């Protein structure tokens, strides 16, 4: 069995990839378990140096990785370069962790009490197709830093950059079997990472539906699990904000990566008194988004990832959809969908479900309380933005919105040095930031009796 990979910008076949089955998955997990024991025994400085070498090799291949992502995923080349550089940065950041995994010395009677942050063993990482290499690195870099081995299953449509990263790890001198990428089907390879007892933790990023299944599977073995799932985030614009800036940046808060972003601010909530003015300002901003050839340096938005996903996104914009205006998109082959602005009712499907495409809904609100109610009227809680010049209101709103990652007067993207993750059904646990390696350890407490 093999996976056929299609270039989303022109629908040409890129290549065929051999799929892993359950026996080959089990064999890779067994090799990872052996490699992990040796890796965990290395001196912390040795693991740190190995991760820095891995970062250096990634740095030397940023352009190659970026072009691979352009072909496989249709990402604009400027964005893809940022993604490859981000993988390097994440590795650099967590290369500092092996030498800083401090335990505690806790004062107790009769002896000495110490805690150790022990590695878990083999960690399984299941990644989605929207940001294949960056999301992979959020799992593998801190997991390796904490002394674990990693087996990673990339999404069926987009395995190429992950496979290349595993090859670069070997080139950098990481031991054979320590970081393995297993292309294959979710219900086969992904499911096996959940059921194989040698895998001690699963890091899953993807849809909420599949995430619930993974969590239920992990419960069987009380397996550790981190989930990064969907979102329907609000971009809340108050009348007292810099309206020009809020409107000019709103398209980039939702249409980046063609809206295939769990952090997409896909609901713009606008205070009613400035709604008309905001829409006047938003229209040219949406028309100005440069959609086209991903290899063009000026391109800001590429195609959707695959035909099947295009059909799903299109189902949210039927002929009678309340379209306020649309941006540009090329015609001809490729899964092109124009940036689209809808003005539906509050309970319409397009206003409540995650579309994961370049479709945004704009809804008016009356006051702060109404904005909070509307922002939180969703099972999701991943990101969001608040636009106001009133500092007190900004803080009140930031505390009231039930979401893991908020930005005030910006649509800040993910930073490797700050924690990332969702409230409610957007996820469980946090990735990135200084504490991420701890999520790949067990706390062990040791008491040493001392003769007084
Ligand atoms: P989408 O619907 O957007 O493709 P999914 O949540 O289905 O998102 O996919 C995210 C990742 O989860 C992919 O790597 C996919 O192969 C994997 N996956 C799909 N089904 C399962 C499953 N039953 N168990 C484990 N992983 C799965």
mmCIF file of N, CA, C and O in Angstrom, residues 302-382:
data_model
loop_
_atom_site.group_PDB
_atom_site.id
_atom_site.type_symbol
_atom_site.label_atom_id
_atom_site.label_comp_id
_atom_site.label_asym_id
_atom_site.label_seq_id
_atom_site.Cartn_x
_atom_site.Cartn_y
_atom_site.Cartn_z
ATOM 1 N N UNK A 302 -1.847 30.562 -0.257
ATOM 2 C CA UNK A 302 -1.816 29.540 -1.297
ATOM 3 C C UNK A 302 -3.147 28.804 -1.387
ATOM 4 O O UNK A 302 -4.171 29.289 -0.895
ATOM 5 N N UNK A 303 -3.128 27.618 -1.996
ATOM 6 C CA UNK A 303 -4.364 26.831 -2.141
ATOM 7 C C UNK A 303 -4.694 26.063 -0.869
ATOM 8 O O UNK A 303 -3.879 26.015 0.056
ATOM 9 N N UNK A 304 -5.878 25.456 -0.840
ATOM 10 C CA UNK A 304 -6.200 24.497 0.219
ATOM 11 C C UNK A 304 -5.397 23.226 -0.041
ATOM 12 O O UNK A 304 -4.870 23.014 -1.137
ATOM 13 N N UNK A 305 -5.301 22.380 0.974
ATOM 14 C CA UNK A 305 -4.326 21.284 0.931
ATOM 15 C C UNK A 305 -4.717 20.144 -0.014
ATOM 16 O O UNK A 305 -3.846 19.487 -0.585
ATOM 17 N N UNK A 306 -6.028 19.898 -0.192
ATOM 18 C CA UNK A 306 -6.442 18.712 -0.957
ATOM 19 C C UNK A 306 -7.882 18.890 -1.448
ATOM 20 O O UNK A 306 -8.638 19.708 -0.915
ATOM 21 N N UNK A 307 -8.226 18.108 -2.450
ATOM 22 C CA UNK A 307 -9.579 18.171 -3.029
ATOM 23 C C UNK A 307 -10.654 17.919 -1.965
ATOM 24 O O UNK A 307 -11.643 18.639 -1.862
ATOM 25 N N UNK A 308 -10.440 16.878 -1.147
ATOM 26 C CA UNK A 308 -11.431 16.522 -0.128
ATOM 27 C C UNK A 308 -11.657 17.677 0.839
ATOM 28 O O UNK A 308 -12.791 17.947 1.249
ATOM 29 N N UNK A 309 -10.586 18.364 1.188
ATOM 30 C CA UNK A 309 -10.729 19.480 2.128
ATOM 31 C C UNK A 309 -11.414 20.667 1.448
ATOM 32 O O UNK A 309 -12.230 21.361 2.071
ATOM 33 N N UNK A 310 -11.113 20.876 0.182
ATOM 34 C CA UNK A 310 -11.759 21.954 -0.586
ATOM 35 C C UNK A 310 -13.289 21.767 -0.541
ATOM 36 O O UNK A 310 -14.045 22.720 -0.308
ATOM 37 N N UNK A 311 -13.732 20.532 -0.770
ATOM 38 C CA UNK A 311 -15.183 20.255 -0.778
ATOM 39 C C UNK A 311 -15.801 20.599 0.581
ATOM 40 O O UNK A 311 -16.894 21.156 0.661
ATOM 41 N N UNK A 312 -15.074 20.274 1.648
ATOM 42 C CA UNK A 312 -15.606 20.548 2.994
ATOM 43 C C UNK A 312 -15.739 22.063 3.211
ATOM 44 O O UNK A 312 -16.778 22.545 3.682
ATOM 45 N N UNK A 313 -14.707 22.806 2.847
ATOM 46 C CA UNK A 313 -14.747 24.261 3.036
ATOM 47 C C UNK A 313 -15.879 24.861 2.189
ATOM 48 O O UNK A 313 -16.658 25.707 2.666
ATOM 49 N N UNK A 314 -15.985 24.385 0.942
ATOM 50 C CA UNK A 314 -16.995 24.938 0.028
ATOM 51 C C UNK A 314 -18.409 24.705 0.551
ATOM 52 O O UNK A 314 -19.325 25.509 0.285
ATOM 53 N N UNK A 315 -18.598 23.644 1.346
ATOM 54 C CA UNK A 315 -19.943 23.348 1.847
ATOM 55 C C UNK A 315 -20.438 24.445 2.798
ATOM 56 O O UNK A 315 -21.633 24.539 3.066
ATOM 57 N N UNK A 316 -19.530 25.277 3.327
ATOM 58 C CA UNK A 316 -19.933 26.368 4.216
ATOM 59 C C UNK A 316 -20.316 27.632 3.442
ATOM 60 O O UNK A 316 -20.747 28.611 4.040
ATOM 61 N N UNK A 317 -20.111 27.603 2.119
ATOM 62 C CA UNK A 317 -20.449 28.787 1.308
ATOM 63 C C UNK A 317 -21.350 28.348 0.151
ATOM 64 O O UNK A 317 -20.941 28.367 -1.016
ATOM 65 N N UNK A 318 -22.591 27.926 0.446
ATOM 66 C CA UNK A 318 -23.515 27.543 -0.630
ATOM 67 C C UNK A 318 -23.928 28.785 -1.433
ATOM 68 O O UNK A 318 -23.602 29.915 -1.049
ATOM 69 N N UNK A 319 -24.656 28.578 -2.525
ATOM 70 C CA UNK A 319 -25.027 29.706 -3.407
ATOM 71 C C UNK A 319 -25.770 30.810 -2.669
ATOM 72 O O UNK A 319 -25.626 31.989 -2.993
ATOM 73 N N UNK A 320 -26.575 30.433 -1.669
ATOM 74 C CA UNK A 320 -27.360 31.460 -0.975
ATOM 75 C C UNK A 320 -26.679 31.931 0.321
ATOM 76 O O UNK A 320 -27.317 32.527 1.195
ATOM 77 N N UNK A 321 -25.362 31.695 0.433
ATOM 78 C CA UNK A 321 -24.645 32.118 1.648
ATOM 79 C C UNK A 321 -24.629 33.646 1.744
ATOM 80 O O UNK A 321 -24.617 34.337 0.717
ATOM 81 N N UNK A 322 -24.654 34.186 2.970
ATOM 82 C CA UNK A 322 -24.642 35.657 3.151
ATOM 83 C C UNK A 322 -23.234 36.230 2.942
ATOM 84 O O UNK A 322 -22.581 36.663 3.887
ATOM 85 N N UNK A 323 -22.786 36.239 1.678
ATOM 86 C CA UNK A 323 -21.430 36.713 1.369
ATOM 87 C C UNK A 323 -21.419 38.245 1.358
ATOM 88 O O UNK A 323 -22.172 38.870 0.602
ATOM 89 N N UNK A 324 -20.571 38.849 2.190
ATOM 90 C CA UNK A 324 -20.425 40.311 2.176
ATOM 91 C C UNK A 324 -19.475 40.699 1.048
ATOM 92 O O UNK A 324 -19.757 41.604 0.270
ATOM 93 N N UNK A 325 -18.345 40.028 0.954
ATOM 94 C CA UNK A 325 -17.418 40.218 -0.162
ATOM 95 C C UNK A 325 -16.390 39.097 -0.184
ATOM 96 O O UNK A 325 -16.251 38.340 0.786
ATOM 97 N N UNK A 326 -15.718 39.022 -1.340
ATOM 98 C CA UNK A 326 -14.712 37.966 -1.532
ATOM 99 C C UNK A 326 -13.430 38.595 -2.036
ATOM 100 O O UNK A 326 -13.453 39.612 -2.713
ATOM 101 N N UNK A 327 -12.294 37.922 -1.761
ATOM 102 C CA UNK A 327 -11.020 38.332 -2.334
ATOM 103 C C UNK A 327 -10.754 37.592 -3.626
ATOM 104 O O UNK A 327 -11.672 37.080 -4.272
ATOM 105 N N UNK A 328 -9.484 37.554 -3.991
ATOM 106 C CA UNK A 328 -9.063 36.955 -5.266
ATOM 107 C C UNK A 328 -8.649 35.497 -5.063
ATOM 108 O O UNK A 328 -8.245 35.119 -3.986
ATOM 109 N N UNK A 329 -8.697 34.719 -6.161
ATOM 110 C CA UNK A 329 -8.059 33.393 -6.190
ATOM 111 C C UNK A 329 -7.843 33.004 -7.639
ATOM 112 O O UNK A 329 -8.667 33.346 -8.501
ATOM 113 N N UNK A 330 -6.743 32.310 -7.954
ATOM 114 C CA UNK A 330 -6.517 31.888 -9.337
ATOM 115 C C UNK A 330 -7.594 30.904 -9.782
ATOM 116 O O UNK A 330 -8.217 30.233 -8.957
ATOM 117 N N UNK A 331 -7.791 30.805 -11.099
ATOM 118 C CA UNK A 331 -8.678 29.753 -11.626
ATOM 119 C C UNK A 331 -7.774 28.663 -12.200
ATOM 120 O O UNK A 331 -6.562 28.776 -12.159
ATOM 121 N N UNK A 332 -8.347 27.619 -12.725
ATOM 122 C CA UNK A 332 -7.534 26.529 -13.278
ATOM 123 C C UNK A 332 -7.224 25.484 -12.233
ATOM 124 O O UNK A 332 -7.841 25.471 -11.163
ATOM 125 N N UNK A 333 -6.275 24.590 -12.540
ATOM 126 C CA UNK A 333 -6.006 23.490 -11.600
ATOM 127 C C UNK A 333 -5.484 23.998 -10.255
ATOM 128 O O UNK A 333 -4.916 25.085 -10.163
ATOM 129 N N UNK A 334 -5.680 23.172 -9.227
ATOM 130 C CA UNK A 334 -5.280 23.561 -7.869
ATOM 131 C C UNK A 334 -6.519 23.789 -7.027
ATOM 132 O O UNK A 334 -7.596 24.065 -7.559
ATOM 133 N N UNK A 335 -6.355 23.662 -5.721
ATOM 134 C CA UNK A 335 -7.498 23.724 -4.804
ATOM 135 C C UNK A 335 -7.663 25.143 -4.264
ATOM 136 O O UNK A 335 -7.534 25.395 -3.063
ATOM 137 N N UNK A 336 -7.964 26.082 -5.159
ATOM 138 C CA UNK A 336 -7.992 27.503 -4.826
ATOM 139 C C UNK A 336 -9.342 27.925 -4.295
ATOM 140 O O UNK A 336 -10.369 27.630 -4.896
ATOM 141 N N UNK A 337 -9.324 28.636 -3.186
ATOM 142 C CA UNK A 337 -10.566 29.142 -2.593
ATOM 143 C C UNK A 337 -10.323 30.592 -2.201
ATOM 144 O O UNK A 337 -9.372 30.893 -1.484
ATOM 145 N N UNK A 338 -11.144 31.532 -2.672
ATOM 146 C CA UNK A 338 -10.876 32.949 -2.364
ATOM 147 C C UNK A 338 -11.181 33.274 -0.909
ATOM 148 O O UNK A 338 -12.088 32.680 -0.320
ATOM 149 N N UNK A 339 -10.454 34.218 -0.323
ATOM 150 C CA UNK A 339 -10.829 34.717 1.001
ATOM 151 C C UNK A 339 -12.289 35.189 0.945
ATOM 152 O O UNK A 339 -12.661 35.927 0.025
ATOM 153 N N UNK A 340 -13.086 34.737 1.905
ATOM 154 C CA UNK A 340 -14.532 34.984 1.840
ATOM 155 C C UNK A 340 -15.028 35.517 3.181
ATOM 156 O O UNK A 340 -14.691 34.960 4.231
ATOM 157 N N UNK A 341 -15.837 36.578 3.124
ATOM 158 C CA UNK A 341 -16.376 37.189 4.343
ATOM 159 C C UNK A 341 -17.887 36.978 4.365
ATOM 160 O O UNK A 341 -18.593 37.385 3.432
ATOM 161 N N UNK A 342 -18.386 36.342 5.431
ATOM 162 C CA UNK A 342 -19.816 36.062 5.563
ATOM 163 C C UNK A 342 -20.394 36.879 6.720
ATOM 164 O O UNK A 342 -19.694 37.162 7.700
ATOM 165 N N UNK A 343 -21.672 37.219 6.604
ATOM 166 C CA UNK A 343 -22.375 37.916 7.697
ATOM 167 C C UNK A 343 -23.627 37.121 8.078
ATOM 168 O O UNK A 343 -24.755 37.544 7.820
ATOM 169 N N UNK A 344 -23.422 35.966 8.699
ATOM 170 C CA UNK A 344 -24.555 35.092 9.037
ATOM 171 C C UNK A 344 -25.183 35.477 10.373
ATOM 172 O O UNK A 344 -24.709 36.388 11.062
ATOM 173 N N UNK A 345 -26.225 34.750 10.780
ATOM 174 C CA UNK A 345 -26.779 34.889 12.130
ATOM 175 C C UNK A 345 -25.847 34.197 13.116
ATOM 176 O O UNK A 345 -24.991 33.399 12.730
ATOM 177 N N UNK A 346 -26.062 34.501 14.404
ATOM 178 C CA UNK A 346 -25.142 33.976 15.418
ATOM 179 C C UNK A 346 -25.116 32.455 15.525
ATOM 180 O O UNK A 346 -24.119 31.895 15.974
ATOM 181 N N UNK A 347 -26.230 31.819 15.177
ATOM 182 C CA UNK A 347 -26.269 30.357 15.353
ATOM 183 C C UNK A 347 -26.102 29.603 14.040
ATOM 184 O O UNK A 347 -26.213 28.384 14.013
ATOM 185 N N UNK A 348 -25.837 30.312 12.946
ATOM 186 C CA UNK A 348 -25.634 29.617 11.672
ATOM 187 C C UNK A 348 -24.410 28.716 11.769
ATOM 188 O O UNK A 348 -23.462 29.004 12.493
ATOM 189 N N UNK A 349 -24.436 27.656 10.976
ATOM 190 C CA UNK A 349 -23.349 26.676 10.971
ATOM 191 C C UNK A 349 -21.993 27.348 10.708
ATOM 192 O O UNK A 349 -20.991 27.025 11.337
ATOM 193 N N UNK A 350 -21.971 28.317 9.789
ATOM 194 C CA UNK A 350 -20.697 28.959 9.447
ATOM 195 C C UNK A 350 -20.151 29.789 10.612
ATOM 196 O O UNK A 350 -18.951 30.057 10.678
ATOM 197 N N UNK A 351 -21.049 30.181 11.528
ATOM 198 C CA UNK A 351 -20.617 31.009 12.663
ATOM 199 C C UNK A 351 -20.251 30.170 13.879
ATOM 200 O O UNK A 351 -19.675 30.692 14.836
ATOM 201 N N UNK A 352 -20.573 28.886 13.848
ATOM 202 C CA UNK A 352 -20.333 28.064 15.047
ATOM 203 C C UNK A 352 -19.347 26.916 14.815
ATOM 204 O O UNK A 352 -18.694 26.474 15.746
ATOM 205 N N UNK A 353 -19.231 26.408 13.564
ATOM 206 C CA UNK A 353 -18.362 25.250 13.314
ATOM 207 C C UNK A 353 -17.002 25.699 12.786
ATOM 208 O O UNK A 353 -16.900 26.719 12.099
ATOM 209 N N UNK A 354 -15.984 24.900 13.066
ATOM 210 C CA UNK A 354 -14.652 25.208 12.543
ATOM 211 C C UNK A 354 -14.638 24.881 11.043
ATOM 212 O O UNK A 354 -14.890 23.744 10.645
ATOM 213 N N UNK A 355 -14.335 25.874 10.216
ATOM 214 C CA UNK A 355 -14.344 25.684 8.759
ATOM 215 C C UNK A 355 -12.959 25.278 8.271
ATOM 216 O O UNK A 355 -12.809 24.484 7.359
ATOM 217 N N UNK A 356 -11.917 25.800 8.871
ATOM 218 C CA UNK A 356 -10.522 25.466 8.541
ATOM 219 C C UNK A 356 -10.194 25.825 7.091
ATOM 220 O O UNK A 356 -9.460 25.129 6.391
ATOM 221 N N UNK A 357 -10.769 26.931 6.659
ATOM 222 C CA UNK A 357 -10.495 27.446 5.324
ATOM 223 C C UNK A 357 -10.576 28.962 5.362
ATOM 224 O O UNK A 357 -10.826 29.553 6.424
ATOM 225 N N UNK A 358 -10.393 29.631 4.200
ATOM 226 C CA UNK A 358 -10.348 31.100 4.197
ATOM 227 C C UNK A 358 -11.745 31.728 4.207
ATOM 228 O O UNK A 358 -12.115 32.462 3.301
ATOM 229 N N UNK A 359 -12.503 31.390 5.231
ATOM 230 C CA UNK A 359 -13.874 31.899 5.365
ATOM 231 C C UNK A 359 -14.018 32.484 6.762
ATOM 232 O O UNK A 359 -13.755 31.802 7.751
ATOM 233 N N UNK A 360 -14.404 33.760 6.832
ATOM 234 C CA UNK A 360 -14.560 34.391 8.136
ATOM 235 C C UNK A 360 -15.984 34.922 8.277
ATOM 236 O O UNK A 360 -16.592 35.359 7.288
ATOM 237 N N UNK A 361 -16.524 34.851 9.489
ATOM 238 C CA UNK A 361 -17.857 35.408 9.733
ATOM 239 C C UNK A 361 -17.702 36.681 10.570
ATOM 240 O O UNK A 361 -16.868 36.737 11.466
ATOM 241 N N UNK A 362 -18.503 37.692 10.252
ATOM 242 C CA UNK A 362 -18.472 38.940 11.020
ATOM 243 C C UNK A 362 -19.827 39.106 11.703
ATOM 244 O O UNK A 362 -20.872 39.023 11.053
ATOM 245 N N UNK A 363 -19.784 39.306 13.021
ATOM 246 C CA UNK A 363 -21.011 39.422 13.813
ATOM 247 C C UNK A 363 -20.941 40.691 14.670
ATOM 248 O O UNK A 363 -19.913 40.934 15.299
ATOM 249 N N UNK A 364 -22.007 41.492 14.716
ATOM 250 C CA UNK A 364 -21.997 42.664 15.603
ATOM 251 C C UNK A 364 -22.311 42.273 17.050
ATOM 252 O O UNK A 364 -22.991 41.275 17.292
ATOM 253 N N UNK A 365 -21.787 43.068 18.016
ATOM 254 C CA UNK A 365 -22.161 42.872 19.429
ATOM 255 C C UNK A 365 -22.501 44.230 20.038
ATOM 256 O O UNK A 365 -22.133 45.278 19.495
ATOM 257 N N UNK A 366 -23.183 44.187 21.217
ATOM 258 C CA UNK A 366 -23.696 45.420 21.819
ATOM 259 C C UNK A 366 -22.752 46.057 22.834
ATOM 260 O O UNK A 366 -22.556 47.261 22.827
ATOM 261 N N UNK A 367 -22.220 45.251 23.736
ATOM 262 C CA UNK A 367 -21.358 45.811 24.795
ATOM 263 C C UNK A 367 -20.390 44.720 25.253
ATOM 264 O O UNK A 367 -20.390 43.608 24.724
ATOM 265 N N UNK A 368 -19.602 45.046 26.269
ATOM 266 C CA UNK A 368 -18.573 44.111 26.735
ATOM 267 C C UNK A 368 -19.166 42.754 27.142
ATOM 268 O O UNK A 368 -18.641 41.703 26.773
ATOM 269 N N UNK A 369 -20.264 42.801 27.882
ATOM 270 C CA UNK A 369 -20.867 41.555 28.365
ATOM 271 C C UNK A 369 -21.337 40.706 27.185
ATOM 272 O O UNK A 369 -21.152 39.475 27.165
ATOM 273 N N UNK A 370 -21.916 41.362 26.188
ATOM 274 C CA UNK A 370 -22.389 40.640 24.999
ATOM 275 C C UNK A 370 -21.194 40.034 24.252
ATOM 276 O O UNK A 370 -21.255 38.886 23.785
ATOM 277 N N UNK A 371 -20.101 40.790 24.168
ATOM 278 C CA UNK A 371 -18.912 40.286 23.463
ATOM 279 C C UNK A 371 -18.354 39.052 24.163
ATOM 280 O O UNK A 371 -17.984 38.062 23.512
ATOM 281 N N UNK A 372 -18.314 39.087 25.496
ATOM 282 C CA UNK A 372 -17.785 37.937 26.254
ATOM 283 C C UNK A 372 -18.682 36.720 26.042
ATOM 284 O O UNK A 372 -18.211 35.615 25.769
ATOM 285 N N UNK A 373 -20.010 36.946 26.143
ATOM 286 C CA UNK A 373 -20.961 35.848 25.958
ATOM 287 C C UNK A 373 -20.811 35.211 24.591
ATOM 288 O O UNK A 373 -20.769 33.980 24.454
ATOM 289 N N UNK A 374 -20.675 36.059 23.575
ATOM 290 C CA UNK A 374 -20.584 35.559 22.199
ATOM 291 C C UNK A 374 -19.233 34.853 21.973
ATOM 292 O O UNK A 374 -19.182 33.769 21.388
ATOM 293 N N UNK A 375 -18.163 35.442 22.472
ATOM 294 C CA UNK A 375 -16.838 34.825 22.291
ATOM 295 C C UNK A 375 -16.798 33.447 22.938
ATOM 296 O O UNK A 375 -16.201 32.507 22.396
ATOM 297 N N UNK A 376 -17.466 33.314 24.102
ATOM 298 C CA UNK A 376 -17.396 32.044 24.837
ATOM 299 C C UNK A 376 -18.495 31.053 24.459
ATOM 300 O O UNK A 376 -18.514 29.938 24.984
ATOM 301 N N UNK A 377 -19.379 31.427 23.537
ATOM 302 C CA UNK A 377 -20.488 30.547 23.154
ATOM 303 C C UNK A 377 -20.005 29.502 22.144
ATOM 304 O O UNK A 377 -20.489 29.421 21.016
ATOM 305 N N UNK A 378 -19.022 28.732 22.544
ATOM 306 C CA UNK A 378 -18.448 27.711 21.670
ATOM 307 C C UNK A 378 -17.789 26.658 22.548
ATOM 308 O O UNK A 378 -17.369 26.956 23.678
ATOM 309 N N UNK A 379 -17.717 25.427 22.041
ATOM 310 C CA UNK A 379 -17.023 24.365 22.788
ATOM 311 C C UNK A 379 -15.509 24.524 22.705
ATOM 312 O O UNK A 379 -14.765 23.837 23.394
ATOM 313 N N UNK A 380 -15.059 25.386 21.793
ATOM 314 C CA UNK A 380 -13.614 25.568 21.620
ATOM 315 C C UNK A 380 -13.084 26.690 22.501
ATOM 316 O O UNK A 380 -13.853 27.481 23.054
ATOM 317 N N UNK A 381 -11.762 26.811 22.574
ATOM 318 C CA UNK A 381 -11.136 27.901 23.329
ATOM 319 C C UNK A 381 -9.635 27.922 23.103
ATOM 320 O O UNK A 381 -8.857 27.724 24.033
ATOM 321 N N UNK A 382 -9.219 28.155 21.858
ATOM 322 C CA UNK A 382 -7.782 28.068 21.584
ATOM 323 C C UNK A 382 -7.086 29.432 21.579
ATOM 324 O O UNK A 382 -6.122 29.641 22.286
#
